[in-house]
Amino acid sequence: MGLLLCACSSLRYYAQAAHGQGKLIAHRRAVSELLRDPATDPALAARLRQAQQARRFASQRLGLPDNRSYTGYVDLHRSYVVWNVFATPRYSVNAVPQCFPVTGCVAYRGWFSEAEARADAARMQARGDDVWIGGVPAYSTLGWFADPILSSMLRWDNDELDSTIFHELAHQLIYVKGDTAFNESFATFVQNEGLREWRRSRGLPPQDGRRQAMDDGFTRLVLDLRARLRTLYASGVDEAAMEAGKQQEIAAFRLRYAQWRARDWPGDHRYDAWVATPINNARLLPFGLYDQWVPAFAMLFERAGRDWPAFHARVRELAREPKQQRERSLQAWLKNHP
């Protein structure tokens, strides 16, 4: 009976994914058509025009795929394109893996409907898991479809919109099934370095590094909390002590955050809401996934003479290695990082 229920749940999940992707395809309009249409809002046209320039730069200068992705636009009429559901056991910081034929095992399951995402989360909570739902403005189909620019992406400024296009195209170029840290770190490096080159090509100064510095500092605080919880969960204490310890660690994290912000970032409250919201293991999962190996890829890029085709060729070599060997290789590059 359990296997049958699992099969039915999987069929329902794949059906909603196919339906959601089909709706995006059906509602996609070519950006070139929108730019010719006098009825197109001028502000939207300006954003799309710059995004198309960044899209050409991605292929011509960064060695990213030259295809129809990000040459179309979809107005979603909602805040996010999908909602990702993350889950962990109550006393573990490891994700309950979600495995799919194309992407392999990842730390979340994505739903095109917020209501369906919440229903999925409720099912996992009912079995005792820690659960978190995160809205997603953009994602990649890894080249299976021509990914469009989505209205949810326009909440960002031009730099973030353009660099996200670089990020998602990087996934289309190189993707290793079941290795989220490798995939996201590679795409994040391409996003960050690509944006630096894109700004330079237009005569713009480097970005102010303060925002990134605060983001990095907050990520370190969250990863420290996760490490402390991992140690607690491995301690073998009884469940009552485990629960008490979990809540104590979360409370201590909030205190460390308040002290860090007051000392290093007075007046900047961008993470206050995140910290004030209930925290569980699942909320910690996304941290570190996107940047674990970024310094290693930066070293690799320098060793390739900052030449994008040579860099991509070396990354493909890494992608072909068995996962343990690939991680040893990346760790070796990290040791060389200043």
Coordinates of C-alpha atoms in Angstrom, one line a residue:
M1 CA 0.0 0.0 0.0
G2 CA 2.9 2.4 0.9
L3 CA 4.5 1.8 -2.5
L4 CA 1.2 2.4 -4.3
L5 CA 0.7 5.7 -2.4
C6 CA 4.3 6.7 -3.3
A7 CA 3.7 6.0 -6.9
C8 CA 0.5 8.0 -6.9
S9 CA 2.2 10.9 -5.2
S10 CA 5.0 10.8 -7.8
L11 CA 2.6 10.7 -10.7
R12 CA 0.7 13.7 -9.2
Y13 CA 4.0 15.6 -8.8
Y14 CA 5.2 14.9 -12.4
A15 CA 1.8 15.8 -13.8
Q16 CA 1.8 19.3 -12.1
A17 CA 5.4 19.8 -13.3
A18 CA 4.5 19.0 -16.9
H19 CA 1.3 21.2 -16.6
G20 CA 3.2 24.1 -15.1
Q21 CA 6.0 24.0 -17.7
G22 CA 3.4 23.7 -20.5
K23 CA 1.7 26.9 -19.3
L24 CA 5.0 28.8 -19.4
I25 CA 5.5 27.6 -23.0
A26 CA 1.9 28.5 -24.0
H27 CA 2.2 32.1 -22.5
R28 CA 5.7 32.9 -23.7
R29 CA 6.0 35.9 -26.0
A30 CA 9.1 36.7 -28.0
V31 CA 11.0 39.6 -26.6
S32 CA 11.6 40.9 -30.1
E33 CA 7.8 41.0 -30.6
L34 CA 7.3 42.8 -27.3
L35 CA 9.9 45.4 -28.2
R36 CA 8.1 46.1 -31.5
D37 CA 4.7 46.3 -29.9
P38 CA 3.8 50.0 -29.1
A39 CA 1.5 48.7 -26.4
T40 CA 4.4 47.4 -24.4
D41 CA 5.1 49.4 -21.2
P42 CA 8.2 51.5 -21.8
A43 CA 9.7 50.5 -18.4
L44 CA 9.3 46.8 -19.3
A45 CA 10.7 47.3 -22.8
A46 CA 13.8 49.0 -21.3
R47 CA 14.4 46.1 -18.9
L48 CA 13.9 43.5 -21.7
R49 CA 16.2 45.4 -24.1
Q50 CA 19.1 45.4 -21.6
A51 CA 18.4 41.7 -20.8
Q52 CA 18.8 40.9 -24.5
Q53 CA 22.1 42.7 -24.6
A54 CA 23.3 40.7 -21.6
R55 CA 22.0 37.5 -23.2
R56 CA 24.1 38.2 -26.3
F57 CA 27.1 39.0 -24.1
A58 CA 26.7 35.6 -22.4
S59 CA 27.1 33.7 -25.6
Q60 CA 29.7 35.9 -27.3
R61 CA 32.0 36.7 -24.4
L62 CA 31.3 34.1 -21.6
G63 CA 31.1 31.0 -23.8
L64 CA 27.5 30.2 -22.7
P65 CA 24.9 28.4 -24.9
D66 CA 23.6 30.4 -27.9
N67 CA 20.0 29.3 -28.1
R68 CA 16.5 30.6 -27.6
S69 CA 16.6 30.7 -23.8
Y70 CA 15.9 34.2 -22.4
T71 CA 14.7 35.5 -25.7
G72 CA 11.1 35.1 -24.6
Y73 CA 9.0 36.6 -21.8
V74 CA 6.2 35.3 -19.6
D75 CA 4.0 37.5 -17.3
L76 CA 3.2 35.1 -14.5
H77 CA 0.8 37.3 -12.6
R78 CA 2.2 35.9 -9.4
S79 CA 5.3 36.5 -7.2
Y80 CA 7.2 33.3 -7.9
V81 CA 7.4 30.7 -10.7
V82 CA 7.7 27.7 -8.3
W83 CA 7.8 27.1 -4.6
N84 CA 10.5 24.7 -3.3
V85 CA 9.8 22.4 -0.4
F86 CA 12.8 21.5 1.8
A87 CA 12.7 18.8 4.4
T88 CA 15.0 17.3 7.0
P89 CA 14.4 14.8 9.8
R90 CA 13.6 16.6 13.1
Y91 CA 17.1 15.9 14.4
S92 CA 19.3 16.1 11.3
V93 CA 20.7 18.9 9.2
N94 CA 20.8 16.6 6.1
A95 CA 18.0 17.0 3.5
V96 CA 15.4 14.3 2.9
P97 CA 16.6 13.7 -0.7
Q98 CA 14.3 14.2 -3.6
C99 CA 15.4 12.2 -6.7
F100 CA 14.4 12.8 -10.3
P101 CA 15.4 11.2 -13.6
V102 CA 17.2 14.2 -15.1
T103 CA 18.6 16.2 -12.2
G104 CA 19.4 13.3 -9.9
C105 CA 18.9 13.8 -6.1
V106 CA 18.5 17.4 -4.8
A107 CA 17.5 18.9 -1.5
Y108 CA 14.0 20.1 -2.5
R109 CA 10.9 19.5 -4.5
G110 CA 9.5 22.3 -6.6
W111 CA 5.7 23.0 -7.1
F112 CA 4.1 25.4 -9.6
S113 CA 1.3 26.0 -7.1
E114 CA 1.9 27.5 -3.7
A115 CA -1.2 25.6 -2.3
E116 CA 0.3 22.3 -3.6
A117 CA 3.6 23.2 -2.1
R118 CA 2.0 23.8 1.3
A119 CA 0.0 20.6 1.1
D120 CA 3.3 18.7 0.3
A121 CA 5.0 20.4 3.3
A122 CA 2.1 19.5 5.5
R123 CA 2.4 15.8 4.6
M124 CA 6.1 15.9 5.5
Q125 CA 5.4 17.8 8.8
A126 CA 2.8 15.1 9.7
R127 CA 5.5 12.4 9.6
G128 CA 7.7 14.5 11.9
D129 CA 10.1 16.3 9.5
D130 CA 11.3 19.9 9.7
V131 CA 10.0 21.7 6.6
W132 CA 10.5 25.0 4.9
I133 CA 9.0 26.5 1.7
G134 CA 10.9 29.0 -0.4
G135 CA 9.6 30.9 -3.4
V136 CA 11.7 30.8 -6.5
P137 CA 11.7 33.6 -9.1
A138 CA 13.7 31.7 -11.8
Y139 CA 15.0 28.2 -12.6
S140 CA 16.7 26.3 -15.4
T141 CA 15.3 23.4 -17.4
L142 CA 18.9 22.5 -18.4
G143 CA 18.3 23.2 -22.0
W144 CA 15.3 20.9 -22.4
F145 CA 13.1 24.0 -23.1
A146 CA 13.8 27.6 -24.1
D147 CA 13.7 29.2 -20.7
P148 CA 12.0 32.6 -20.7
I149 CA 12.6 35.7 -18.8
L150 CA 9.8 35.7 -16.1
S151 CA 8.0 38.6 -14.6
S152 CA 9.1 37.3 -11.2
M153 CA 12.7 38.0 -12.3
L154 CA 11.9 41.7 -12.8
R155 CA 11.7 42.4 -9.1
W156 CA 15.5 42.4 -9.2
D157 CA 17.6 45.3 -10.4
N158 CA 19.4 45.0 -13.8
D159 CA 22.6 43.6 -12.4
E160 CA 20.8 40.7 -10.6
L161 CA 18.5 40.1 -13.6
D162 CA 21.4 39.9 -16.1
S163 CA 23.7 37.9 -13.8
T164 CA 20.9 35.4 -13.1
I165 CA 20.6 34.8 -16.9
F166 CA 24.4 34.0 -16.8
H167 CA 23.8 31.7 -13.9
E168 CA 21.0 29.7 -15.5
L169 CA 22.8 29.4 -18.8
A170 CA 25.8 28.0 -17.0
H171 CA 23.5 25.2 -15.8
Q172 CA 22.6 24.5 -19.4
L173 CA 26.3 24.3 -20.3
I174 CA 27.5 22.0 -17.5
Y175 CA 25.4 20.1 -15.0
V176 CA 26.4 17.0 -13.0
K177 CA 23.5 14.8 -12.0
G178 CA 23.1 14.7 -8.2
D179 CA 25.9 17.1 -7.3
T180 CA 24.1 20.3 -6.2
A181 CA 27.2 22.0 -4.6
F182 CA 29.3 21.5 -7.7
N183 CA 26.5 22.7 -10.1
E184 CA 25.5 25.8 -8.0
S185 CA 29.1 26.8 -7.2
F186 CA 30.0 26.7 -10.9
A187 CA 27.0 28.7 -11.9
T188 CA 27.5 31.2 -9.1
F189 CA 31.1 31.7 -10.2
V190 CA 30.0 32.3 -13.8
Q191 CA 27.2 34.7 -12.5
N192 CA 29.6 36.7 -10.4
E193 CA 32.6 36.9 -12.8
G194 CA 30.3 37.3 -15.8
L195 CA 28.6 40.3 -14.1
R196 CA 32.0 41.9 -13.5
E197 CA 33.0 41.5 -17.1
W198 CA 29.5 42.7 -18.3
R199 CA 29.7 45.9 -16.2
R200 CA 33.3 46.5 -17.4
S201 CA 32.2 46.1 -21.0
R202 CA 29.7 49.0 -20.5
G203 CA 32.2 51.2 -18.7
L204 CA 30.6 50.8 -15.3
P205 CA 32.6 50.8 -12.1
P206 CA 32.9 47.6 -10.0
Q207 CA 29.9 46.9 -7.7
D208 CA 30.0 48.1 -4.1
G209 CA 31.3 45.1 -2.2
R210 CA 29.5 45.9 1.1
R211 CA 26.3 44.0 0.3
Q212 CA 28.2 40.9 -0.7
A213 CA 30.4 41.2 2.5
M214 CA 27.3 41.3 4.7
D215 CA 25.7 38.4 2.8
D216 CA 28.9 36.3 3.2
G217 CA 29.1 37.2 6.9
F218 CA 25.4 36.1 7.5
T219 CA 26.0 32.9 5.6
R220 CA 28.9 32.1 7.9
L221 CA 26.7 32.6 11.0
V222 CA 24.1 30.3 9.6
L223 CA 26.6 27.6 8.6
D224 CA 28.1 27.9 12.2
L225 CA 24.6 27.2 13.6
R226 CA 24.2 24.2 11.2
A227 CA 27.6 22.8 12.4
R228 CA 26.6 23.2 16.0
L229 CA 23.3 21.4 15.4
R230 CA 25.1 18.6 13.5
T231 CA 27.3 18.1 16.6
L232 CA 24.3 18.0 18.9
Y233 CA 22.4 15.5 16.8
A234 CA 25.4 13.2 16.7
S235 CA 25.8 13.4 20.5
G236 CA 23.5 10.5 21.3
V237 CA 21.5 12.3 24.0
D238 CA 17.9 11.4 24.6
E239 CA 15.1 13.1 22.6
A240 CA 14.1 15.6 25.4
A241 CA 17.7 16.8 25.7
M242 CA 18.0 16.9 21.9
E243 CA 15.0 19.2 21.6
A244 CA 16.1 21.4 24.4
G245 CA 19.6 21.7 22.9
K246 CA 18.2 22.5 19.5
Q247 CA 16.1 25.4 20.8
Q248 CA 19.1 26.6 22.9
E249 CA 21.4 26.6 19.8
I250 CA 18.8 28.6 17.8
A251 CA 18.4 31.1 20.6
A252 CA 22.1 31.5 20.9
F253 CA 22.3 32.0 17.1
R254 CA 19.8 34.9 17.3
L255 CA 22.0 36.5 20.0
R256 CA 25.2 36.1 18.0
Y257 CA 23.3 37.6 15.0
A258 CA 22.2 40.7 17.0
Q259 CA 25.7 41.2 18.3
W260 CA 27.3 40.8 14.9
R261 CA 24.8 43.2 13.2
A262 CA 25.2 45.8 15.9
R263 CA 29.0 45.6 15.7
D264 CA 29.6 45.3 12.0
W265 CA 26.4 46.5 10.3
P266 CA 24.7 49.1 12.5
G267 CA 21.5 50.3 10.8
D268 CA 21.3 47.5 8.3
H269 CA 18.3 45.3 9.1
R270 CA 18.0 43.3 5.9
Y271 CA 18.2 39.9 7.7
D272 CA 16.2 40.8 10.8
A273 CA 13.0 39.3 9.4
W274 CA 14.7 36.0 8.4
V275 CA 16.2 35.7 11.9
A276 CA 12.8 36.6 13.7
T277 CA 10.9 33.9 11.7
P278 CA 10.8 30.4 13.2
I279 CA 14.0 28.5 12.4
N280 CA 14.3 24.8 11.9
N281 CA 16.8 22.5 10.2
A282 CA 15.1 22.8 6.8
R283 CA 15.5 26.6 6.7
L284 CA 19.3 26.1 6.9
L285 CA 19.6 23.8 3.9
P286 CA 20.0 26.4 1.1
F287 CA 23.0 28.1 2.8
G288 CA 26.4 27.1 1.5
L289 CA 25.0 25.2 -1.5
Y290 CA 25.6 28.1 -3.9
D291 CA 29.1 29.0 -2.9
Q292 CA 31.0 26.0 -1.4
W293 CA 33.4 25.6 -4.3
V294 CA 33.3 29.2 -5.7
P295 CA 36.9 30.0 -4.6
A296 CA 38.1 26.8 -6.3
F297 CA 36.4 27.8 -9.6
A298 CA 38.0 31.2 -9.3
M299 CA 41.4 29.6 -9.0
L300 CA 40.6 27.4 -12.0
F301 CA 39.6 30.4 -14.0
E302 CA 42.9 32.2 -13.2
R303 CA 44.9 29.0 -14.1
A304 CA 43.0 28.9 -17.4
G305 CA 44.3 32.4 -18.2
R306 CA 40.8 33.9 -17.6
D307 CA 39.9 32.3 -20.9
W308 CA 36.3 31.1 -20.8
P309 CA 36.5 28.2 -23.3
A310 CA 39.6 26.9 -21.6
F311 CA 37.9 27.3 -18.2
H312 CA 34.8 25.5 -19.4
A313 CA 36.9 22.6 -20.8
R314 CA 38.6 22.2 -17.4
V315 CA 35.2 22.2 -15.6
R316 CA 33.9 19.5 -18.0
E317 CA 36.9 17.4 -17.1
L318 CA 36.0 17.8 -13.4
A319 CA 32.4 17.0 -14.2
R320 CA 33.4 13.6 -15.7
E321 CA 35.3 12.6 -12.6
P322 CA 33.6 10.3 -9.9
K323 CA 32.1 12.5 -7.2
Q324 CA 34.7 11.7 -4.5
Q325 CA 37.6 12.4 -6.9
R326 CA 35.9 15.6 -8.1
E327 CA 35.6 16.8 -4.5
R328 CA 39.2 15.9 -3.7
S329 CA 40.2 17.9 -6.8
L330 CA 38.2 20.9 -5.8
Q331 CA 39.5 20.7 -2.2
A332 CA 43.0 20.8 -3.6
W333 CA 42.2 24.0 -5.5
L334 CA 40.7 25.5 -2.4
K335 CA 43.9 24.9 -0.5
N336 CA 45.7 27.0 -3.1
H337 CA 43.2 29.9 -2.6
P338 CA 44.7 32.8 -0.8

